[in-house]
Coordinates of C-alpha atoms in Angstrom, one line a residue:
Chain Q
X1 CA -14.8 4.2 -10.7
X2 CA -12.1 6.0 -12.8
X3 CA -9.8 3.5 -14.5
X4 CA -6.5 4.4 -16.2
X5 CA -4.6 1.4 -17.5
X6 CA -1.4 2.2 -19.5
X7 CA 1.1 -0.2 -21.1
X8 CA 4.2 1.8 -22.0
X9 CA 7.7 1.4 -23.3
X10 CA 8.8 4.6 -21.5
X11 CA 10.2 4.8 -18.0
X12 CA 7.7 5.1 -15.2
X13 CA 8.1 8.3 -13.2
X14 CA 5.9 7.6 -10.2
X15 CA 6.4 11.0 -8.7
X16 CA 5.0 12.5 -11.9
X17 CA 1.9 10.3 -11.7
X18 CA 1.4 11.2 -8.1
X19 CA 1.6 14.9 -8.7
X20 CA -1.2 14.5 -11.2
X21 CA -3.4 12.8 -8.6
X22 CA -6.9 14.1 -8.1
X23 CA -9.2 13.1 -5.2
X24 CA -12.6 14.3 -4.3
X25 CA -13.4 15.5 -0.8
X26 CA -14.9 12.1 0.3
X27 CA -11.7 10.2 -0.4
X28 CA -9.3 9.9 2.5
X29 CA -6.7 7.3 1.3
X30 CA -4.3 6.9 -1.6
X31 CA -2.1 3.8 -1.7
X32 CA 0.5 3.4 -4.4
X33 CA 2.8 0.6 -5.2
X34 CA 6.0 0.5 -7.3
X35 CA 7.3 -2.8 -8.4
X36 CA 11.0 -2.4 -9.2
X37 CA 13.3 -4.7 -11.1
X38 CA 15.8 -6.3 -8.7
X39 CA 19.4 -7.2 -9.4
X40 CA 18.9 -10.9 -8.8
X41 CA 16.3 -13.3 -10.0
X42 CA 16.2 -16.9 -8.8
X43 CA 19.7 -16.4 -7.4
X44 CA 21.2 -15.2 -10.7
X45 CA 22.5 -11.6 -11.3
X46 CA 20.6 -9.8 -14.0
X47 CA 20.9 -6.3 -15.5
X48 CA 17.3 -5.9 -16.7
X49 CA 14.0 -7.7 -17.4
X50 CA 12.4 -7.6 -20.8
X51 CA 8.6 -7.5 -20.5
X52 CA 6.4 -8.8 -23.4
X53 CA 2.6 -8.4 -23.4
X54 CA -0.3 -9.6 -25.5
X55 CA -1.4 -5.9 -25.3
X56 CA -5.1 -6.0 -26.3
X57 CA -5.7 -9.1 -24.1
X58 CA -3.7 -7.6 -21.2
X59 CA -5.8 -4.4 -21.3
X60 CA -9.0 -6.5 -21.4
X61 CA -7.8 -8.7 -18.5
X62 CA -6.9 -5.7 -16.4
X63 CA -10.5 -4.4 -17.2
X64 CA -11.9 -7.7 -15.9
X65 CA -9.9 -7.3 -12.6
X66 CA -11.1 -3.7 -12.3
X67 CA -14.7 -4.9 -12.7
X68 CA -14.1 -7.3 -9.8
X69 CA -12.6 -4.5 -7.7
X70 CA -15.5 -2.2 -8.5
X71 CA -17.9 -4.9 -7.3
X72 CA -16.1 -5.8 -4.1
X73 CA -15.1 -2.2 -3.1
X74 CA -17.8 0.0 -4.7
X75 CA -16.5 3.1 -2.9
X76 CA -13.2 3.2 -4.6
X77 CA -12.9 6.4 -6.7
X78 CA -9.9 5.7 -8.9
X79 CA -7.5 2.9 -9.9
X80 CA -4.5 3.8 -12.0
X81 CA -2.2 1.1 -13.4
X82 CA 1.0 1.5 -15.4
X83 CA 2.9 -1.5 -16.7
X84 CA 6.2 -0.9 -18.5
X85 CA 7.1 -3.2 -21.5
X86 CA 10.4 -3.8 -23.2
X87 CA 13.7 -3.8 -21.4
X88 CA 13.4 -2.4 -17.8
X89 CA 16.9 -2.0 -16.1
X90 CA 17.5 -3.0 -12.5
X91 CA 16.3 -0.3 -10.1
X92 CA 13.5 1.0 -12.4
X93 CA 9.8 0.3 -11.8
X94 CA 8.1 -2.2 -14.1
X95 CA 4.7 -1.6 -12.5
X96 CA 3.1 1.3 -10.8
X97 CA -0.4 1.4 -9.4
X98 CA -2.5 3.6 -7.2
X99 CA -5.9 3.2 -5.5
X100 CA -7.9 6.1 -4.2
X101 CA -10.6 5.2 -1.7
X102 CA -12.5 6.7 1.2
X103 CA -10.5 4.6 3.8
X104 CA -7.2 3.0 4.0
X105 CA -8.5 -0.6 4.5
X106 CA -10.1 -0.8 1.1
X107 CA -7.2 0.9 -0.6
X108 CA -4.7 -1.6 0.8
X109 CA -6.9 -4.6 0.3
X110 CA -7.8 -3.8 -3.3
X111 CA -4.2 -2.9 -4.2
X112 CA -3.0 -6.3 -3.0
X113 CA -5.9 -8.1 -4.7
X114 CA -5.1 -6.3 -8.0
X115 CA -1.4 -7.3 -7.9
X116 CA -2.1 -10.9 -6.8
X117 CA -4.7 -11.4 -9.5
X118 CA -2.8 -9.7 -12.4
X119 CA 0.0 -12.1 -11.8
X120 CA -2.4 -14.9 -12.6
X121 CA -4.4 -13.5 -15.5
X122 CA -2.8 -10.6 -17.3
X123 CA -0.8 -11.9 -20.2
X124 CA 2.6 -10.2 -19.6
X125 CA 5.8 -12.3 -19.5
X126 CA 9.3 -11.6 -18.5
X127 CA 12.7 -12.6 -19.8
X128 CA 15.8 -12.1 -17.7
X129 CA 18.7 -10.1 -19.3
X130 CA 22.0 -11.3 -17.8
Chain O
X1 CA -12.1 -23.9 -41.0
X2 CA -8.9 -21.9 -40.6
X3 CA -7.7 -21.1 -37.1
X4 CA -4.9 -18.6 -36.6
X5 CA -2.6 -19.4 -33.6
X6 CA -0.3 -17.0 -31.9
X7 CA 2.5 -18.1 -29.5
X8 CA 3.8 -15.9 -26.7
X9 CA 6.9 -15.7 -24.5
X10 CA 9.1 -18.7 -24.8
X11 CA 6.4 -20.7 -26.6
X12 CA 7.7 -18.8 -29.6
X13 CA 11.1 -20.4 -29.1
X14 CA 9.6 -23.8 -28.5
X15 CA 7.5 -23.7 -31.7
X16 CA 10.1 -21.7 -33.7
X17 CA 7.5 -19.2 -34.8
X18 CA 5.3 -16.4 -33.5
X19 CA 2.2 -17.5 -35.3
X20 CA 0.8 -20.2 -37.5
X21 CA -2.5 -21.5 -38.9
X22 CA -4.3 -24.8 -38.6
X23 CA -7.0 -26.3 -40.7
X24 CA -9.7 -28.1 -38.6
X25 CA -13.1 -29.6 -39.4
X26 CA -16.2 -27.7 -38.3
X27 CA -17.1 -28.4 -34.7
X28 CA -13.4 -28.9 -33.7
X29 CA -12.4 -28.0 -30.1
X30 CA -9.3 -26.5 -28.7
X31 CA -8.3 -29.9 -27.6
X32 CA -8.1 -31.1 -31.3
X33 CA -6.3 -27.9 -32.2
X34 CA -3.7 -28.7 -29.5
X35 CA -3.3 -32.3 -30.7
X36 CA -2.5 -31.1 -34.2
X37 CA -0.1 -28.4 -32.9
X38 CA 1.7 -30.9 -30.7
X39 CA 2.3 -33.1 -33.7
X40 CA 3.9 -30.3 -35.6
X41 CA 5.7 -28.7 -32.6
X42 CA 6.7 -31.6 -30.3
X43 CA 8.6 -29.2 -27.9
X44 CA 5.3 -27.5 -27.1
X45 CA 3.7 -30.7 -25.9
X46 CA 6.2 -30.8 -23.0
X47 CA 4.5 -27.7 -21.7
X48 CA 1.0 -29.2 -21.9
X49 CA 0.3 -28.8 -18.2
X50 CA 1.3 -25.2 -18.0
X51 CA -0.2 -23.9 -21.2
X52 CA -2.7 -21.1 -21.0
X53 CA -5.2 -20.7 -23.9
X54 CA -7.1 -17.7 -25.0
X55 CA -9.5 -17.1 -27.9
X56 CA -9.5 -13.5 -28.8
X57 CA -9.1 -11.6 -25.5
X58 CA -10.7 -14.3 -23.3
X59 CA -9.3 -17.4 -21.6
X60 CA -10.9 -20.6 -22.7
X61 CA -10.6 -24.3 -21.8
X62 CA -9.8 -27.3 -23.9
X63 CA -13.4 -28.2 -24.7
X64 CA -14.1 -24.7 -26.3
X65 CA -15.8 -25.1 -29.7
X66 CA -13.8 -23.3 -32.3
X67 CA -15.4 -21.0 -34.9
X68 CA -14.1 -19.9 -38.3
X69 CA -11.9 -16.8 -37.8
X70 CA -11.0 -17.5 -34.1
X71 CA -7.6 -16.3 -33.1
X72 CA -6.1 -18.5 -30.5
X73 CA -3.2 -17.5 -28.2
X74 CA -1.0 -20.1 -26.4
X75 CA 1.3 -19.1 -23.7
X76 CA 3.0 -20.1 -20.5
X77 CA 1.9 -18.8 -17.0
X78 CA 1.9 -15.0 -16.9
X79 CA 4.5 -13.1 -14.9
X80 CA 3.7 -9.4 -15.0
X81 CA 4.5 -7.0 -12.2
Chain B
X1 CA 16.6 -0.3 8.5
X2 CA 16.6 3.4 7.5
X3 CA 14.1 5.4 9.5
X4 CA 12.9 8.9 8.7
X5 CA 10.2 10.2 10.9
X6 CA 9.2 13.8 10.4
X7 CA 6.6 15.9 12.2
X8 CA 6.0 19.1 10.2
X9 CA 3.7 22.1 10.0
X10 CA 4.4 22.4 6.3
X11 CA 2.2 20.8 3.6
X12 CA 3.2 17.3 2.6
X13 CA 4.2 17.0 -1.1
X14 CA 4.2 13.3 -1.5
X15 CA 5.5 13.5 -5.1
X16 CA 8.6 15.3 -3.8
X17 CA 9.2 12.6 -1.2
X18 CA 8.8 9.9 -3.9
X19 CA 11.3 11.6 -6.2
X20 CA 13.9 11.5 -3.4
X21 CA 13.4 7.8 -2.9
X22 CA 16.5 5.6 -3.0
X23 CA 16.4 1.8 -3.2
X24 CA 19.2 -0.7 -3.3
X25 CA 19.2 -3.4 -6.0
X26 CA 17.8 -6.1 -3.7
X27 CA 14.6 -4.1 -3.1
X28 CA 11.7 -4.8 -5.4
X29 CA 8.7 -3.1 -3.7
X30 CA 7.8 0.4 -2.5
X31 CA 4.4 0.9 -1.0
X32 CA 3.3 4.4 -0.1
X33 CA 0.2 5.7 1.6
X34 CA -1.3 9.2 1.8
X35 CA -3.9 9.9 4.4
X36 CA -5.9 12.9 3.2
X37 CA -8.3 15.1 5.2
X38 CA -11.9 14.4 4.1
X39 CA -14.7 17.0 3.9
X40 CA -16.9 15.2 6.4
X41 CA -16.1 13.7 9.8
X42 CA -18.8 11.8 11.7
X43 CA -21.4 13.1 9.3
X44 CA -20.4 16.8 9.8
X45 CA -19.0 19.0 7.1
X46 CA -15.5 20.3 8.1
X47 CA -13.0 22.6 6.4
X48 CA -9.8 21.3 8.1
X49 CA -8.5 19.2 10.9
X50 CA -6.1 20.7 13.4
X51 CA -3.5 18.2 14.5
X52 CA -1.7 18.5 17.9
X53 CA 1.2 16.2 19.0
X54 CA 3.2 15.5 22.1
X55 CA 6.2 15.8 19.7
X56 CA 9.0 14.1 21.7
X57 CA 6.8 11.3 22.8
X58 CA 5.3 10.9 19.3
X59 CA 8.8 10.5 17.8
X60 CA 9.7 8.0 20.5
X61 CA 6.5 6.0 20.0
X62 CA 7.1 5.9 16.3
X63 CA 10.5 4.6 17.0
X64 CA 9.0 1.8 19.2
X65 CA 6.7 0.8 16.3
X66 CA 9.7 0.9 13.9
X67 CA 11.6 -1.5 16.2
X68 CA 8.6 -3.9 16.0
X69 CA 8.6 -3.6 12.2
X70 CA 12.3 -4.3 12.1
X71 CA 11.9 -7.4 14.2
X72 CA 8.9 -8.7 12.3
X73 CA 10.1 -7.9 8.8
X74 CA 13.9 -7.8 9.0
X75 CA 14.4 -7.4 5.2
X76 CA 12.7 -4.0 5.1
X77 CA 15.3 -1.4 3.9
X78 CA 13.5 1.9 4.6
X79 CA 10.5 3.3 6.4
X80 CA 9.7 7.0 5.9
X81 CA 6.9 8.6 7.9
X82 CA 5.7 12.2 7.7
X83 CA 2.9 13.5 9.9
X84 CA 1.7 17.0 9.4
X85 CA 0.7 19.1 12.5
X86 CA -1.4 22.2 12.8
X87 CA -4.3 23.0 10.5
X88 CA -4.6 20.7 7.5
X89 CA -7.2 21.7 5.0
X90 CA -9.6 19.2 3.4
X91 CA -8.0 17.5 0.5
X92 CA -4.4 17.8 1.8
X93 CA -2.5 14.9 3.3
X94 CA -2.0 14.7 7.0
X95 CA 0.1 11.5 6.9
X96 CA 2.4 10.1 4.3
X97 CA 4.4 7.0 4.7
X98 CA 6.5 4.7 2.5
X99 CA 7.9 1.2 3.0
X100 CA 10.7 -0.2 0.8
X101 CA 11.1 -4.0 1.0
X102 CA 12.3 -6.8 -1.2
X103 CA 8.8 -8.0 -1.9
X104 CA 5.4 -6.5 -2.0
X105 CA 3.8 -8.8 0.7
X106 CA 6.0 -7.4 3.5
X107 CA 5.7 -3.8 2.2
X108 CA 1.9 -4.0 2.3
X109 CA 1.7 -5.9 5.6
X110 CA 4.1 -3.6 7.5
X111 CA 2.5 -0.5 6.1
X112 CA -0.9 -1.5 7.4
X113 CA 0.6 -2.6 10.7
X114 CA 2.3 0.8 11.1
X115 CA -0.9 2.8 10.4
X116 CA -3.0 0.6 12.7
X117 CA -0.6 0.7 15.5
X118 CA 0.2 4.4 15.3
X119 CA -3.5 5.1 15.7
X120 CA -3.3 3.4 19.1
X121 CA 0.0 4.6 20.5
X122 CA 1.4 7.7 18.8
X123 CA 0.2 10.8 20.8
X124 CA -1.3 12.9 18.1
X125 CA -4.8 14.3 18.4
X126 CA -7.2 16.0 16.0
X127 CA -9.8 18.7 16.3
X128 CA -12.3 19.3 13.6
X129 CA -12.5 22.8 12.1
X130 CA -16.1 23.5 10.9
Chain E
X1 CA 8.0 15.3 45.9
X2 CA 6.9 17.6 43.1
X3 CA 5.3 16.0 40.0
X4 CA 4.8 18.1 36.9
X5 CA 1.6 17.2 34.9
X6 CA 0.8 18.1 31.3
X7 CA -2.6 17.8 29.7
X8 CA -3.1 17.2 26.0
X9 CA -5.9 17.6 23.4
X10 CA -9.3 18.4 25.0
X11 CA -8.0 17.4 28.5
X12 CA -6.6 21.0 28.5
X13 CA -10.1 22.3 28.1
X14 CA -11.4 19.9 30.8
X15 CA -8.7 21.0 33.3
X16 CA -8.6 24.6 32.1
X17 CA -4.8 24.5 31.9
X18 CA -2.0 22.9 29.8
X19 CA 0.1 22.0 32.8
X20 CA 0.1 21.9 36.6
X21 CA 2.2 20.4 39.5
X22 CA 1.2 18.2 42.3
X23 CA 2.9 17.6 45.7
X24 CA 2.9 13.9 46.6
X25 CA 4.5 11.9 49.4
X26 CA 7.5 9.7 48.4
X27 CA 6.4 6.3 47.1
X28 CA 3.2 7.7 45.6
X29 CA 1.7 6.0 42.5
X30 CA 0.1 7.4 39.5
X31 CA -3.2 6.3 41.0
X32 CA -2.7 8.7 43.9
X33 CA -1.7 11.5 41.6
X34 CA -4.9 10.9 39.6
X35 CA -7.0 11.0 42.8
X36 CA -5.5 14.4 43.7
X37 CA -6.0 15.7 40.1
X38 CA -9.6 14.5 40.0
X39 CA -10.4 16.4 43.2
X40 CA -8.9 19.6 41.7
X41 CA -10.3 19.1 38.1
X42 CA -13.7 17.2 38.5
X43 CA -14.4 17.3 34.7
X44 CA -11.3 15.2 34.1
X45 CA -12.6 12.4 36.3
X46 CA -15.5 11.8 33.8
X47 CA -12.8 10.6 31.4
X48 CA -11.2 8.2 33.8
X49 CA -11.8 5.2 31.6
X50 CA -10.4 6.7 28.5
X51 CA -7.3 8.4 30.0
X52 CA -3.9 7.5 28.7
X53 CA -0.9 8.1 31.0
X54 CA 2.7 8.6 30.1
X55 CA 5.7 9.4 32.3
X56 CA 8.3 11.1 30.1
X57 CA 8.1 9.4 26.7
X58 CA 6.7 6.0 27.9
X59 CA 3.2 4.8 28.6
X60 CA 2.7 3.8 32.2
X61 CA -0.1 2.2 34.2
X62 CA -1.8 3.4 37.4
X63 CA 0.4 1.5 39.8
X64 CA 3.6 3.1 38.4
X65 CA 5.7 4.4 41.4
X66 CA 6.4 8.1 40.8
X67 CA 9.9 9.6 41.3
X68 CA 10.9 13.2 42.0
X69 CA 11.2 15.0 38.8
X70 CA 8.8 12.8 36.8
X71 CA 6.9 14.5 34.1
X72 CA 3.4 13.0 33.6
X73 CA 1.3 13.4 30.5
X74 CA -2.5 12.8 30.6
X75 CA -4.5 12.6 27.4
X76 CA -7.4 11.0 25.6
X77 CA -7.1 8.2 23.1
X78 CA -4.8 9.2 20.2
X79 CA -6.1 10.0 16.8
X80 CA -3.2 10.4 14.4
X81 CA -3.2 9.7 10.7

């Protein structure tokens, strides 16, 4: 399984990531997800979220999750994850990910698994900016 | 032995610092480290039940036996995405 | 709910669609799916799939599914669907869709629902090209 | 009444045409239409159990009462995506 995990302070241009996609002829499904900063958090208006990460540990914990994905869905060809750090303004993605798999079921299931699990184990925190 | 401790997210505000060190006897556990830290940083102790602990890059529990040179991270529940 | 349903004989450039995305500040999740023609179908090597549609009925049946989505997930802001017709070579998308929702759970669930249901009710057929 | 019938996908190959018309008495159902069509196009009758039927843009069942001017589509299970 190809793994690309990126933590970056630059804006996430998901269309650029998608135009770089490569799939072999046995792959039939690509699911991608963009998590975008919303204008309200817990009922309060915000202008941005500032993301902080324990970077080496975050990369390692993503790798542990990718091991689990590889075990559970061995046919997945590629998982790409980009998490932005620092100040992310409302309307911009903080997270982008993509799964390439033979069939849609495993792409959807593993994508949801990855997001659910990263929110438990990958050391990234947010701070609302009013 | 000397254990280096890093605080993350709002734990830095609660402790007032990003990192510190603790001197502990050989064979000490994370539990003992936490007791010492809570004595020095009482605001941290309020978060006891929602504190995550890592040694190096791995999560560990309170009974983990510390070794000289271990780098411990303490932080609140993660919130990526 | 904004609905954009397109049947086209042109190639699907999903990165172009994604760069045209617009989301309001209450939306936090965009899930997109690309279904790509694979090199084998039922164990036989193919070079392309030719898609045929009853176009007016297909557009109407997509609309019925979008009504169901709107009812079940009223917070969804936008659903875009593009299905290519005619000959689609191996490695190129035949289907692209995107759901924009406040949270990821409804975006993932409705995307899967849409694909599962369209495969039952939208009159599009394929013919393998060897 | 005159009912126009369109065939889709490999039903065109089975019937040998993309569309045809049938004359039916007033009050006829899709079931009667199908009987007539199966007499003219025997290869289609082999697909009876996997034939989908629409009138205009809507799916209909075999007991649907046909009206003058109805356009009926017959096709195999759909396979989009």
